[in-house]
C-alpha positions as CSV (number, residue, x, y, z in Angstrom):
1,M,51.6,82.1,60.3
2,G,55.2,81.3,59.7
3,T,57.6,78.5,59.4
4,V,60.2,77.8,62.1
5,I,63.6,76.9,60.7
6,D,66.0,75.0,62.9
7,F,69.6,75.9,62.2
8,P,72.2,73.3,62.8
9,R,73.9,73.6,66.2
10,K,77.6,73.8,66.7
11,R,79.1,70.4,67.3
12,S,81.9,71.7,69.5
13,T,83.7,75.0,70.4
14,A,86.5,74.2,67.9
15,Y,84.4,75.8,65.2
16,A,84.0,79.0,67.2
17,Q,87.5,80.3,66.4
18,P,89.4,80.1,63.2
19,A,92.4,77.9,63.3
20,E,95.7,79.6,63.6
21,P,98.2,79.0,60.8
22,K,100.8,76.5,61.8
23,V,103.7,78.0,59.9
24,K,106.9,77.6,61.7
25,S,109.7,79.8,60.6
26,E,113.2,79.6,61.9
27,L,116.1,82.0,62.0
28,V,119.0,81.0,59.7
29,I,122.0,82.0,61.7
30,S,125.4,82.1,60.1
31,T,128.0,80.0,61.9
32,D,131.1,80.7,59.8
33,P,134.2,81.8,61.7
34,P,134.9,85.6,61.6
35,G,137.4,86.9,59.1
36,P,139.9,89.7,59.7
37,P,138.3,92.7,61.5
38,A,138.8,95.0,58.4
39,E,137.0,92.5,56.2
40,E,134.2,92.0,58.7
41,F,133.8,95.8,59.0
42,K,133.6,96.1,55.2
43,F,131.0,93.3,54.9
44,G,128.9,94.9,57.7
45,Y,129.1,98.3,55.9
46,Q,128.1,96.8,52.6
47,E,125.1,94.9,54.1
48,A,123.9,98.0,55.9
49,S,124.2,100.1,52.8
50,F,122.0,97.6,51.0
51,V,119.5,97.6,53.8
52,A,119.5,101.4,54.0
53,F,118.9,101.8,50.2
54,H,116.5,98.9,49.6
55,Q,114.9,97.7,52.8
56,I,114.1,100.8,55.0
57,A,110.4,101.6,54.4
58,S,110.5,105.4,55.0
59,R,112.6,108.4,55.9
60,E,111.0,108.3,59.4
61,E,112.1,104.7,59.9
62,F,115.7,105.7,58.8
63,L,115.7,108.7,61.2
64,A,114.5,106.5,64.0
65,L,117.4,104.1,63.3
66,S,119.8,107.1,63.3
67,E,118.6,108.3,66.7
68,A,118.9,104.7,68.1
69,R,122.4,104.5,66.7
70,R,123.4,107.5,68.7
71,S,122.0,105.9,71.8
72,G,124.2,102.9,71.5
73,P,124.6,99.5,69.8
74,V,121.8,97.7,71.7
75,P,119.1,100.4,71.1
76,F,120.2,100.4,67.4
77,L,119.7,96.6,67.3
78,R,116.3,96.9,68.9
79,Q,115.3,99.5,66.4
80,I,116.4,97.3,63.5
81,Q,114.2,94.6,64.9
82,A,111.3,97.0,64.8
83,C,111.8,97.9,61.1
84,A,109.2,96.8,58.6
85,F,111.6,94.6,56.6
86,V,112.3,92.5,59.8
87,Q,108.6,92.5,60.8
88,R,107.9,90.6,57.6
89,E,109.9,87.7,59.0
90,P,107.9,86.4,62.1
91,A,110.9,84.4,63.5
92,A,113.2,87.4,63.4
93,A,110.6,89.9,64.7
94,A,109.8,87.6,67.7
95,A,113.3,86.5,68.5
96,P,115.0,87.4,71.8
97,L,117.5,90.2,71.3
98,G,120.5,87.8,71.7
99,E,119.2,85.5,68.9
100,F,118.3,88.4,66.7
101,S,121.9,89.8,67.2
102,A,123.3,86.4,66.1
103,Y,120.9,86.5,63.1
104,I,122.0,89.9,62.0
105,H,125.7,89.7,62.8
106,G,126.4,86.0,62.7
107,R,126.8,83.5,65.6
108,Y,130.6,84.3,65.9
109,G,130.6,87.8,64.6
110,G,131.3,89.5,68.0
111,G,127.7,90.6,68.6
112,V,126.9,94.3,68.8
113,R,130.6,95.2,69.7
114,G,132.1,93.2,66.8
115,A,133.6,94.6,63.6
116,Y,130.7,93.5,61.5
117,A,128.2,95.4,63.7
118,S,130.5,98.5,63.7
119,G,130.5,98.5,59.9
120,Y,126.7,98.2,60.0
121,R,126.4,101.2,62.2
122,A,129.0,103.2,60.3
123,A,127.0,102.9,57.1
124,F,124.0,104.5,58.8
125,A,126.2,107.2,60.2
126,V,127.6,108.0,56.7
127,L,124.1,108.0,55.1
128,E,122.3,110.0,57.8
129,P,123.3,113.5,56.7
130,F,121.9,112.8,53.2
131,V,118.7,111.4,54.5
132,R,118.2,114.1,57.1
133,N,118.5,116.9,54.5
134,L,116.1,115.4,52.0
135,H,112.9,117.3,51.6
């Protein structure tokens, strides 16, 4: 007739779901004192230029950043946090906006109103016409 095969039963419910990885990543936030405003602006501009050229995933992502920049410094920061290069870092992607601001601009960089952040936004403002007119 047939053979009945008894399969082993689960010992507990712990085997029912795969274990989540326990990788803990932390934000490394700069705590150096701010320099002169012109120097901070220059460093923010340079960093954002690098990000714009090498980290932004697509033209659409860049244009979304440009639209957010026009809305103000806080929407711009939120849009940066939504970018693909930030999403690859779980701690930065999940951080509250205040901590993310400290991560991007430095703990004592003046936040979204500081010179570093102003330079960051200025780089996107300068590059926007070129990206907008690309085919």
